[in-house]
Coordinates of C-alpha atoms in Angstrom, one line a residue:
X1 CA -57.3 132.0 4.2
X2 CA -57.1 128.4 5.6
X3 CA -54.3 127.4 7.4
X4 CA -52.5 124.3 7.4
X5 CA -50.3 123.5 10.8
X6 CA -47.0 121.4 10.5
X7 CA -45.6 119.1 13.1
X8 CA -43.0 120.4 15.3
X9 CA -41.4 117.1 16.0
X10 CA -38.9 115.7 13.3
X11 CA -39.8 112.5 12.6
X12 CA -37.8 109.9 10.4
X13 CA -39.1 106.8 9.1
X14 CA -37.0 103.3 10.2
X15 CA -37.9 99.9 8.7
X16 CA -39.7 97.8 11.6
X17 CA -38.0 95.0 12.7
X18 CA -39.4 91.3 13.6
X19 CA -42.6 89.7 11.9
X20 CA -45.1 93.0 9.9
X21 CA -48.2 91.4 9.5
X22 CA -49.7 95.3 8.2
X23 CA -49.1 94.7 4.7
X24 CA -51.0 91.3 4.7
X25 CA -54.2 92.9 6.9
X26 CA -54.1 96.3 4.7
X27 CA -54.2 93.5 1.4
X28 CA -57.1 91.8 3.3
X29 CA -58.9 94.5 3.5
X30 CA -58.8 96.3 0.4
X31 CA -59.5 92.8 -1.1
X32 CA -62.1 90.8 0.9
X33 CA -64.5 90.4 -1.2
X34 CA -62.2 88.8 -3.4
X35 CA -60.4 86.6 -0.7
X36 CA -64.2 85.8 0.8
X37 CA -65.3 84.6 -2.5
X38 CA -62.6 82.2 -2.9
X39 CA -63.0 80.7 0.4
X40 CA -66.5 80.2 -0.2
X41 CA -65.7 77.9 -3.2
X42 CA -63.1 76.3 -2.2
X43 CA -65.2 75.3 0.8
X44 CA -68.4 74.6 -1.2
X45 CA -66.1 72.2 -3.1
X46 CA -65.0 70.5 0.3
X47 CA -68.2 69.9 1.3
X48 CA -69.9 68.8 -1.9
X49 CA -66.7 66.3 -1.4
X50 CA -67.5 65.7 2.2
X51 CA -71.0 64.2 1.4
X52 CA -69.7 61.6 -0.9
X53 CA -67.2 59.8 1.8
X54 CA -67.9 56.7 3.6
X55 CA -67.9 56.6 7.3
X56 CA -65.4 55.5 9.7
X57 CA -66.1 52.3 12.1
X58 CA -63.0 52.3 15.0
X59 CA -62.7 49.8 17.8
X60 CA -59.9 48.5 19.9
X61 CA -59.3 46.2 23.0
X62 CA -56.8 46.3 25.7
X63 CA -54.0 44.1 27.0
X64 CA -52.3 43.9 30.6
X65 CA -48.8 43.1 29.6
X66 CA -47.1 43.1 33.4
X67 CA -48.4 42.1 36.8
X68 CA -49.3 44.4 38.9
X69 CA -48.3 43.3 41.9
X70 CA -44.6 42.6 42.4
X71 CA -45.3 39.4 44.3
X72 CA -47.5 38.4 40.8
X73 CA -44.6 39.5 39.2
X74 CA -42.0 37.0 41.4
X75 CA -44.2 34.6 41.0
X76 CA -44.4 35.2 37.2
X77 CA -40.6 36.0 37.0
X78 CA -39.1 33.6 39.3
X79 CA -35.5 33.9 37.3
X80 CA -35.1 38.0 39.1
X81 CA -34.6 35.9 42.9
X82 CA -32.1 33.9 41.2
X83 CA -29.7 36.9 39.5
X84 CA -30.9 38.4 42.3
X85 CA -29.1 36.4 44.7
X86 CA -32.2 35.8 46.7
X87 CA -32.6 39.3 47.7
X88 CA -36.5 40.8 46.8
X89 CA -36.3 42.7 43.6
X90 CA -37.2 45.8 43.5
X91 CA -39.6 47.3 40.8
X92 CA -37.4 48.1 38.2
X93 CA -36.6 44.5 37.6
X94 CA -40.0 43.9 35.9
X95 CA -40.1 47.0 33.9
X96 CA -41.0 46.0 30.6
X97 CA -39.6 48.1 27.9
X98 CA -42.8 49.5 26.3
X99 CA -41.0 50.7 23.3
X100 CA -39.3 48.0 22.1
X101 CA -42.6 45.7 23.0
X102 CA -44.5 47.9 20.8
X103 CA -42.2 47.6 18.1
X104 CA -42.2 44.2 18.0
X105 CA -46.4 44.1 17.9
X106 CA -46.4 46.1 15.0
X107 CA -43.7 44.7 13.1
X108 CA -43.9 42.6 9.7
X109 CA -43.2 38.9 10.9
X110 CA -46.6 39.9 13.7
X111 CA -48.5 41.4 11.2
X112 CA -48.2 38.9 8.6
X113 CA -49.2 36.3 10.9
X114 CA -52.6 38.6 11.3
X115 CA -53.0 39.2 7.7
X116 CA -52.6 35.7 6.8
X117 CA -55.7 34.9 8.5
X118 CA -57.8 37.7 7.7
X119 CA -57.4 36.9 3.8
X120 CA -58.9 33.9 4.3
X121 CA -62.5 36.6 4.2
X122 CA -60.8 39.5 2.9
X123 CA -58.1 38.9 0.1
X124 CA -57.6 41.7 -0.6
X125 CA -56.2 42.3 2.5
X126 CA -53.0 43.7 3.2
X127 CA -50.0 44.2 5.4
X128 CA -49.8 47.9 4.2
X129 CA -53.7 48.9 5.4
X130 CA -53.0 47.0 8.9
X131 CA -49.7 49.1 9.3
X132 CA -51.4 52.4 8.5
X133 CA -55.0 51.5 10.5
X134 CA -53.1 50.1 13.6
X135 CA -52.6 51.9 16.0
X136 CA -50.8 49.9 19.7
X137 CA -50.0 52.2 22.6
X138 CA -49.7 52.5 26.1
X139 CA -52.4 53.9 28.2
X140 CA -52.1 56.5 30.0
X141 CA -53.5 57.2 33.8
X142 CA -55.9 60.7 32.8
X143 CA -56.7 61.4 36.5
X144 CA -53.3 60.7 37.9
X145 CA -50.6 61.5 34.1
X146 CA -49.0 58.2 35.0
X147 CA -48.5 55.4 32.4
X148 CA -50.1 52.3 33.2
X149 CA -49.5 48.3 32.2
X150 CA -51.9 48.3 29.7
X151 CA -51.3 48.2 25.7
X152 CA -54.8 49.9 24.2
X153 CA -54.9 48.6 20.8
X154 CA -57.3 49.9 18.1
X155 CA -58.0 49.9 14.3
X156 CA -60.0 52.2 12.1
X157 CA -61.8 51.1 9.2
X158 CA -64.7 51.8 6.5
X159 CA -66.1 47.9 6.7
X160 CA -67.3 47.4 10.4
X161 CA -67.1 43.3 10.3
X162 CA -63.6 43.9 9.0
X163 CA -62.7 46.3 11.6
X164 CA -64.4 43.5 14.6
X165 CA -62.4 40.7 12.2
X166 CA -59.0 42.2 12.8
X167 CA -59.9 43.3 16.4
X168 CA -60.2 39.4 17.2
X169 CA -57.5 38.1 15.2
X170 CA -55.2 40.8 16.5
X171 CA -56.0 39.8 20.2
X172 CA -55.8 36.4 19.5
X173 CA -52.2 36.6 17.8
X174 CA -51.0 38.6 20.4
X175 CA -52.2 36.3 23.0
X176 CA -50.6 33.2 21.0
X177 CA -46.9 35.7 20.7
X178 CA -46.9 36.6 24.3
X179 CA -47.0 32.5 25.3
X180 CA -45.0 31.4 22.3
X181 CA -42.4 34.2 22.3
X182 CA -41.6 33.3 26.2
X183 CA -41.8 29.7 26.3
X184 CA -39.6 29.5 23.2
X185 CA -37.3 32.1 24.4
X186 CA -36.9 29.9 27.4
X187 CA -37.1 26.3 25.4
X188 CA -34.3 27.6 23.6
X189 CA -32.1 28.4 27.1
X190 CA -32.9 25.0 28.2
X191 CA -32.0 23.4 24.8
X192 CA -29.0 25.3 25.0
X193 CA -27.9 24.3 28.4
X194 CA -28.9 20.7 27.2
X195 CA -26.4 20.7 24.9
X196 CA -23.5 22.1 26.8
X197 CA -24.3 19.7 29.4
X198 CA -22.3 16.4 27.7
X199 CA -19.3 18.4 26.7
X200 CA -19.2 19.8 30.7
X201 CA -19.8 16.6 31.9
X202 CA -17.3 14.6 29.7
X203 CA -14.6 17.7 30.7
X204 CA -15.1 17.2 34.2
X205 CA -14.5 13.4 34.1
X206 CA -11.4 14.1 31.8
X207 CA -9.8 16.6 34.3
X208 CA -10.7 14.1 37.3
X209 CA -9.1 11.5 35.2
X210 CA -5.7 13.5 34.5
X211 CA -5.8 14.5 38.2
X212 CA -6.4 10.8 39.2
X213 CA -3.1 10.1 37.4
X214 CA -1.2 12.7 37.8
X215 CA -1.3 11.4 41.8
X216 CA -1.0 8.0 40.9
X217 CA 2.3 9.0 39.2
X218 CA 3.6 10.9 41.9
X219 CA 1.9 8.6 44.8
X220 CA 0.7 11.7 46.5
X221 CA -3.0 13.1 47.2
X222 CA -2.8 16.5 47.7
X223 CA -0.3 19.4 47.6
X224 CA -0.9 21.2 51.3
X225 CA -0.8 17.7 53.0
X226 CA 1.7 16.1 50.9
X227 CA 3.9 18.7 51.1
X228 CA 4.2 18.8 54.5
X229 CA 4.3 15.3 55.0
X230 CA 7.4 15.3 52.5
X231 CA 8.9 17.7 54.9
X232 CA 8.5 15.7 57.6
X233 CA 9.8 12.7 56.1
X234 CA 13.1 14.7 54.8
X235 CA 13.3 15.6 58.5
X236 CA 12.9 12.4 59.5
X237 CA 15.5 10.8 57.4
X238 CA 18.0 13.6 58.1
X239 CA 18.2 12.7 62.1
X240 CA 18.2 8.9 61.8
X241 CA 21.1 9.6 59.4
X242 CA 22.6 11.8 61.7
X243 CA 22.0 9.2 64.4
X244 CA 23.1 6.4 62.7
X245 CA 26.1 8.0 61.5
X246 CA 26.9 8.5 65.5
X247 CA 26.4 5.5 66.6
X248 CA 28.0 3.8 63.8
X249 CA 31.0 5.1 64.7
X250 CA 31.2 4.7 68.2
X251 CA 30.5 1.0 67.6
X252 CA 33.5 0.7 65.2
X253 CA 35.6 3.0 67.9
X254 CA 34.8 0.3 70.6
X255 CA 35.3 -2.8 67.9
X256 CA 38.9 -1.1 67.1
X257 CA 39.3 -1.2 70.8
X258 CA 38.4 -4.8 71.5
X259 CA 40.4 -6.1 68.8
X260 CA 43.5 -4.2 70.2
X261 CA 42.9 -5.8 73.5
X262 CA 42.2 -9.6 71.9
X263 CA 44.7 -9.4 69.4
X264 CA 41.8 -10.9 67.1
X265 CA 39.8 -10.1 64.1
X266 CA 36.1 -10.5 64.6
X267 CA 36.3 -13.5 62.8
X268 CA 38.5 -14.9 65.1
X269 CA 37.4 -13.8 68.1
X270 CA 34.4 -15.9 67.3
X271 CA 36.0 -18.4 66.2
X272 CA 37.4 -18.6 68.9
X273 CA 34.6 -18.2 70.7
X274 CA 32.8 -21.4 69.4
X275 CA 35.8 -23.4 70.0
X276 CA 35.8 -22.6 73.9
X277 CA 32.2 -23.7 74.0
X278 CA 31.8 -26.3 72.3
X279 CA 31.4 -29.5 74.0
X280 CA 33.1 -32.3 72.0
X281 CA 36.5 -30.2 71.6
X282 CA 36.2 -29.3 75.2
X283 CA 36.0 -33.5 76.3
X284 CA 38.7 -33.9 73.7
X285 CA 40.9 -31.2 75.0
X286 CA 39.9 -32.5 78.8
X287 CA 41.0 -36.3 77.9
X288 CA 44.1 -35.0 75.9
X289 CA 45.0 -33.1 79.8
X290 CA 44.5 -36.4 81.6
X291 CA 46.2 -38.6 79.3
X292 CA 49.3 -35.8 79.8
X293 CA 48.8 -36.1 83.2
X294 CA 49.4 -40.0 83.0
X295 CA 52.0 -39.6 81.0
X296 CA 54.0 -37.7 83.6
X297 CA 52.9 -39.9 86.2
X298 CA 54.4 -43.0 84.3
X299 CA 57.2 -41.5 82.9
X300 CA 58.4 -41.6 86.8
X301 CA 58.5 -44.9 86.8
X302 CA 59.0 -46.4 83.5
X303 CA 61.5 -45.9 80.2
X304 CA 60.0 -44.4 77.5
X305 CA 60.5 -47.3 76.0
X306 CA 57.9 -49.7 78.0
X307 CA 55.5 -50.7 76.8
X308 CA 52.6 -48.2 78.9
X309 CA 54.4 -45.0 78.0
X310 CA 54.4 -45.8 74.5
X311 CA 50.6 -47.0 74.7
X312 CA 50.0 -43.6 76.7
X313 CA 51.6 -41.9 74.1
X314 CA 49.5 -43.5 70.9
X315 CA 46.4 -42.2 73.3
X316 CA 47.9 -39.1 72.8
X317 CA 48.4 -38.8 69.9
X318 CA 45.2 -40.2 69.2
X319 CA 43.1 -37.0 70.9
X320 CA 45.7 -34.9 69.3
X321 CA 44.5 -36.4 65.6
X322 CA 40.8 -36.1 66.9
X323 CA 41.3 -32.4 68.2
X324 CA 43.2 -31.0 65.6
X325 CA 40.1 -32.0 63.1
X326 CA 37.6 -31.1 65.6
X327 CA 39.7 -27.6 65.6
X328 CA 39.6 -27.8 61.8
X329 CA 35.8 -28.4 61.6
X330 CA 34.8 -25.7 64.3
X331 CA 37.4 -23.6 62.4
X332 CA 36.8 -24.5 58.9
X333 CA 32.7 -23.2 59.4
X334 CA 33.9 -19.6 61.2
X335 CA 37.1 -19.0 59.3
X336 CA 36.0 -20.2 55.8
X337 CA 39.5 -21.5 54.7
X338 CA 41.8 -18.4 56.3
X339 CA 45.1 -18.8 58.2
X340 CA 44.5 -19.9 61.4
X341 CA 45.8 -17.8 63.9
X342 CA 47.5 -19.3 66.9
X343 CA 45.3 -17.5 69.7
X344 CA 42.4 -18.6 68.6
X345 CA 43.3 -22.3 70.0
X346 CA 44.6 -20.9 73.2
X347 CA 41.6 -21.4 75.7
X348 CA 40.0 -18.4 76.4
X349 CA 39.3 -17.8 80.2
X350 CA 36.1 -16.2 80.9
X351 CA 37.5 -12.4 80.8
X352 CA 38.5 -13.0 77.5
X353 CA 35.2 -15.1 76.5
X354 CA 33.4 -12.0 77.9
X355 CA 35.8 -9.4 75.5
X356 CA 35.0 -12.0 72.4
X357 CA 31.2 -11.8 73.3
X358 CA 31.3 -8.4 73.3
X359 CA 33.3 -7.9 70.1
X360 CA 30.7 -10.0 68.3
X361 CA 27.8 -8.6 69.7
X362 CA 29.7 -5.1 68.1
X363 CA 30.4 -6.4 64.8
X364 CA 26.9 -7.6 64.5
X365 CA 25.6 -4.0 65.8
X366 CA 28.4 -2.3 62.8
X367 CA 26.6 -4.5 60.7
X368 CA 23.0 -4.0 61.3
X369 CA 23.6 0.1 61.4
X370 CA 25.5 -0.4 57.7
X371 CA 22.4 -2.4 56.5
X372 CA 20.4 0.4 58.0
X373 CA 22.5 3.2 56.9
X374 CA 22.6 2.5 53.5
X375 CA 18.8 2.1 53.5
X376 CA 18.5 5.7 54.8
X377 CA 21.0 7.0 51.8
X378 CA 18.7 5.0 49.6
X379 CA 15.4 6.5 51.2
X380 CA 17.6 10.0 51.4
X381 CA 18.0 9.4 47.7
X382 CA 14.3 8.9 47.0
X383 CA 12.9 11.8 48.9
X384 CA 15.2 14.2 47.4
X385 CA 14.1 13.3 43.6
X386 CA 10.2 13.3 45.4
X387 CA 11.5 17.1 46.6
X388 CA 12.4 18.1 43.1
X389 CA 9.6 16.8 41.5
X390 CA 7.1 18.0 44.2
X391 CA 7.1 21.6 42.0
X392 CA 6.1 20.1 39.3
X393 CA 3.1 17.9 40.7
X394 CA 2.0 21.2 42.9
X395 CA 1.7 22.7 39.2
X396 CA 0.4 20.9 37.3
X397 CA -1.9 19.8 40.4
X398 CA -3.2 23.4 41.2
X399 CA -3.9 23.8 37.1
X400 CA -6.1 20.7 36.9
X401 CA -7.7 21.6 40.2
X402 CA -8.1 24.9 38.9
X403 CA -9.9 23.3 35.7
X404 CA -11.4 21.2 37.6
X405 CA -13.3 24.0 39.6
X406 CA -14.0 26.0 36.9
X407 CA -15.7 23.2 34.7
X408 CA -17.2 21.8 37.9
X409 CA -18.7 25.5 38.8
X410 CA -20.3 25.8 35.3
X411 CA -21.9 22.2 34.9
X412 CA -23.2 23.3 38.4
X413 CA -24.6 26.6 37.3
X414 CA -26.3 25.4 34.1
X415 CA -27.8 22.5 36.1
X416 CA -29.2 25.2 38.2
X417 CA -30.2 27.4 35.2
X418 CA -31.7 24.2 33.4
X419 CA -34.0 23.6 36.9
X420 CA -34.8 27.6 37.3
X421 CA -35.7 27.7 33.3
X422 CA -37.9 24.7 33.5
X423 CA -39.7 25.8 36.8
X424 CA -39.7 29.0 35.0
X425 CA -41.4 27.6 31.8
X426 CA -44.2 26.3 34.2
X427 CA -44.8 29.2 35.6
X428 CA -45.0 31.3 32.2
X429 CA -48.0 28.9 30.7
X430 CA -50.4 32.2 31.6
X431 CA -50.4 34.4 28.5
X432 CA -51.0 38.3 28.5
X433 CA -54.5 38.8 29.9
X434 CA -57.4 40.6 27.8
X435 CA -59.0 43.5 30.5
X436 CA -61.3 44.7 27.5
X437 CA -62.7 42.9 25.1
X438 CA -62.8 43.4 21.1
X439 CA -65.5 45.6 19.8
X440 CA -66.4 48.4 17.9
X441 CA -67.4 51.8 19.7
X442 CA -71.1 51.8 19.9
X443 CA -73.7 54.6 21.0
X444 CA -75.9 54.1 24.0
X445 CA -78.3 52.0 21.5
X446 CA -75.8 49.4 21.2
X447 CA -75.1 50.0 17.5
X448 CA -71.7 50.9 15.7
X449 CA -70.3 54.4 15.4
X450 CA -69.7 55.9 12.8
X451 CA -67.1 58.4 12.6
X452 CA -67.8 60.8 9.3
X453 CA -64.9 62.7 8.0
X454 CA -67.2 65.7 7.2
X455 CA -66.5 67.9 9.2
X456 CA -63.2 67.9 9.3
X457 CA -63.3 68.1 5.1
X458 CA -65.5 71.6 5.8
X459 CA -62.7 73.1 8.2
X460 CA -60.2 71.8 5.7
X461 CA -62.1 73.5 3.2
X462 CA -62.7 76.7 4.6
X463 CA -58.9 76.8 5.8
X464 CA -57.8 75.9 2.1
X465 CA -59.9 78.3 0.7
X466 CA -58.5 81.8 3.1
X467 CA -55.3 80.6 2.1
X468 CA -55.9 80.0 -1.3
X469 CA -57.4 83.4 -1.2
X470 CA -55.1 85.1 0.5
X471 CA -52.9 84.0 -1.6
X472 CA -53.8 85.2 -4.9
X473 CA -54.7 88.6 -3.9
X474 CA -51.2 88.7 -2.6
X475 CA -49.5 87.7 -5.9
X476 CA -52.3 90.3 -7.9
X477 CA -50.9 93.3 -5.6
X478 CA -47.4 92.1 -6.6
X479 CA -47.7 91.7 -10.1
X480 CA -50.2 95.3 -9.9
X481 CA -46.8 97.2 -8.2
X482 CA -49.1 100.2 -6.7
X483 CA -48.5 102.5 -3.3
X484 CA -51.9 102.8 -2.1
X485 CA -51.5 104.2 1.2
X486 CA -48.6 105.8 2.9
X487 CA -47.6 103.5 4.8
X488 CA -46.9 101.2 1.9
X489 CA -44.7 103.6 0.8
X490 CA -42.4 104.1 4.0
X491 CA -42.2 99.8 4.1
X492 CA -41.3 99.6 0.5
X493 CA -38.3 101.9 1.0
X494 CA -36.0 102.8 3.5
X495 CA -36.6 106.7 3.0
X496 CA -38.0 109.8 5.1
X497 CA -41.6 110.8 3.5
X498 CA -40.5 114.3 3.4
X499 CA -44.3 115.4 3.0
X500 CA -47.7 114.2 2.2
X501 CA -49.9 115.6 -0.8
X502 CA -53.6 115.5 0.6
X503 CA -56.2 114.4 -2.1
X504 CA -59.4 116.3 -2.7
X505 CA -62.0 116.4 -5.3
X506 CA -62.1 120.3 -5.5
X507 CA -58.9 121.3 -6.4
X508 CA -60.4 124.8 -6.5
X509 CA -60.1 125.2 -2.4
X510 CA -56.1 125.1 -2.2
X511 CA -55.5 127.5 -4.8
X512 CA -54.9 130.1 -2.7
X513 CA -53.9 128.1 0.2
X514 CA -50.7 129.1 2.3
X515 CA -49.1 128.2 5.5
X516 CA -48.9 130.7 8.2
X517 CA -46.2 131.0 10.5
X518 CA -46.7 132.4 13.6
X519 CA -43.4 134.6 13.5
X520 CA -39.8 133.9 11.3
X521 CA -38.4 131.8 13.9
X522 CA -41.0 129.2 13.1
X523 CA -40.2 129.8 9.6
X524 CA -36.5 129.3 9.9
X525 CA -37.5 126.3 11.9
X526 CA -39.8 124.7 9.3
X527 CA -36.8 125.1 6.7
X528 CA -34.4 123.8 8.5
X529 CA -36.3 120.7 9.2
X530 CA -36.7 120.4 5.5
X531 CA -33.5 120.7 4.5
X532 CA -32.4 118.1 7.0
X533 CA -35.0 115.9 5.7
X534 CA -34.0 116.6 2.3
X535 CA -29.8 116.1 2.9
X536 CA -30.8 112.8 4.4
X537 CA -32.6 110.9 0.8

């Protein structure tokens, strides 16, 4: 009897986890005749295909967009000393932003310019073919990894002269954008600055003009001086005042005095004064003496009625008549018409003449310090009404200055912008510069490659047709539904194969086939793995 021995071990069946690719390689097995067959005309397709496309002509040229030195690029960029305050720049002020400058080279409003004259050969030419067939990037360092300042350009085509026609125009167009674009960019600054430059200039002379006025108004110049000039002055004013004030009142303390002593206004006292020294009342007053004297000499020895007292007596009466108009006329010009006081005809002895003199001399002192005090109330007055107004020209002054500066500051920064943008301008007449040339790519014979899509239709083909393949025989075993191994089984469903059936084309061998167990326990232990593997479906 054969014997059949069972696996000790119990072992349960758990779905795998992650990507099974068994299915797919047990499908490509039992079916590769059907999945190699498919490929095979899927690829004879691709190349029967392949043979009837045109070839491929590609070219490009290159363009150095950015010095590469950074004194070329000073000398090229002359506006990074000015906003850099003079200091050297360092390299990341001439980094060009490659993306954005790529952008811009393959945008409409370029390309247009490029397919415009093209169509003048080609018309049917268009903007959509150059935007799939261009191709502008930056080249790349392949010993090194590091970007460099070059833009390779190239374009792919089936008609070489077309391909070498847009190669040239290209170039050319982006020659004529990298002048144009910077020169205009810059025109347009200065044309700019040009016309701010009137309405700076006419605001500046407007401010100067307010400012100009505003002093004239005020007659002062400038806050810091005036001010402290007007200090000065209020200073100034405050201790002649205080000095006049002082003095004048001494003076009229000593004028009070000399009256008390002379018994006599100033008026009189001068009066007075002019009749003691002047010369025609003093002979009058002199002959009046002698003719008294005469008359007390003859009126010893004669009557009053003879004859010589009565003819020294008309004498007398005579200089009295002349005196007392001389008196009136001397008078009459210092008193102005007032009562005539009696002292003032009494002659004045020296003493006195020296008191008059000196009361004069004081009145005319009271006088003069009056004049001069009122002036300094009146100049007092003026300063103060400068003082309160002085706030008001220090504002108005500082806002106009103020102004002033800031329009001043601008019209001289866009002066200095116009100047930098036109040396600028000069220095920007060099356009991007052409390191390689136009042309097609050529074998060492000198004549045009040409790239054939063949092969690349084959591999297509051959990849099409596996997964085309592949495909179908995977939807066939779907729709089919059949278990053909085991494994297919234990996949399909998450259950414990409980035993496997062997297959065998004599049925005749297993009839009396049983299993032999070494003793019961191995028995027991053979049904007890069962039943566990039958309680777990």
């Amino acid at each position: 009897m054969q014997q059949i021995t069972l696996n000790e071990q119990d072992e349960l069946n758990t779905p795998q986890k992650g990507l099974n690719l068994g299915p797919l390689l047990r499908i490509a097995r039992r079916q590769a005749m059907v999945v190699a067959g498919i490929a095979g005309l899927v690829t004879v397709a691709a190349t029967f295909l392949s043979s009837k496309s045109p070839s491929t002509y590609s070219g490009n040229f290159q363009l150095l967009v950015e010095p590469v030195t950074s004194a070329a690029a000073i000398s090229t960029e002359p506006m990074t000393l000015t906003r850099g305050q003079g200091r050297i720049p360092g390299a990341g002020n001439f980094e060009l932003d490659y993306a954005t400058q790529i952008k811009i080279l393959t945008s409409p409003e370029i390309l247009s310019k490029i397919v415009n004259k093209i169509k003048f050969q080609y018309p049917d030419f268009t903007i959509g073919v150059l935007q799939y067939y261009l191709k502008v990037e930056r080249l790349e360092e392949e010993s090194q990894g590091e970007d460099t300042k070059i833009l390779s350009v190239t374009y792919s085509g089936t008609d070489e002269k077309l391909v070498e026609l847009v190669l040239e125009t290209t170039a050319e167009e982006y020659e004529k954008y990298s002048l144009e674009d910077r020169t205009t960019r810059i025109g347009q600054g200065v044309k700019f600055i040009n016309d701010q430059l009137p309405e700076l200039q006419n605001r500046v002379k407007s401010i100067q003009g307010k400012l100009q006025n505003l002093q004239q108004q005020y007659q002062l110049i400038e806050p810091q001086f005036d001010g402290q000039q007007l200090s000065d002055r209020v200073r100034k004013i405050s201790d002649q005042t205080r000095d006049t004030t002082r003095q004048l009142q001494e003076l009229i303390n000593l004028k009070n005095s000399l009256q008390r002593q002379l018994k006599l206004s100033p008026t009189e006292a001068l009066a007075s004064s002019a009749l003691s020294e002047d010369p025609n009342y003093q002979k009058l007053l002199a002959d009046l003496k002698e003719i008294e004297s005469k008359i007390a000499i003859q009126s010893a020895r004669f009557q009053p009625e003879s004859p010589n007292i009565q003819t020294l007596l008309e004498q007398r009466q005579n200089l009295e008549n002349l005196l007392n108009r001389e008196v009136q006329r001397i008078l009459g010009q210092n008193l102005g018409g007032q009562p005539i006081n009696p002292r003032v005809r009494t002659l004045q002895n020296p003493i006195r003449l020296q008191l008059i003199q000196q009361l004069v001399d004081t009145t005319n002192q009271i006088e003069v310090l009056q004049v001069r005090n009122q002036a300094l109330i009146q100049t007092k007055n003026t300063v103060d009404r400068e003082v309160q107004e002085f706030p008001i020209f220090v504002r108005e002054y500082n806002d106009l200055q103020r102004q002033l500066q800031i329009a001043t500051q601008t019209l001289n920064q866009l002066e200095t912008q116009k100047e930098t943008l036109q040396v600028e301008k000069a220095q920007r007449e060099v356009p991007w510069e052409i390191v390689s040339q136009p042309q097609l790519l050529r074998d060492p014979t000198g004549q045009p490659i040409a790239e054939s899509s063949q092969n690349k239709l084959i591999l297509l083909g051959v990849m099409g047709g596996l997964s085309l393949g592949m495909g179908t025989v995977l939807l066939y075993d779907k729709y089919r539904n059949i278990f053909y191994e085991i494994k297919d089984i234990e996949e399909g469903h998450n259950l414990p194969v409980l035993g496997e059936i062997p297959f065998s084309k004599n049925p005749e061998l297993f009839n009396n086939l049983s299993v032999d167990y070494d003793n019961d326990e191995d028995r027991i232990s053979e049904d007890s793995r069962f039943q566990k593997a039958f309680d777990s479906l």
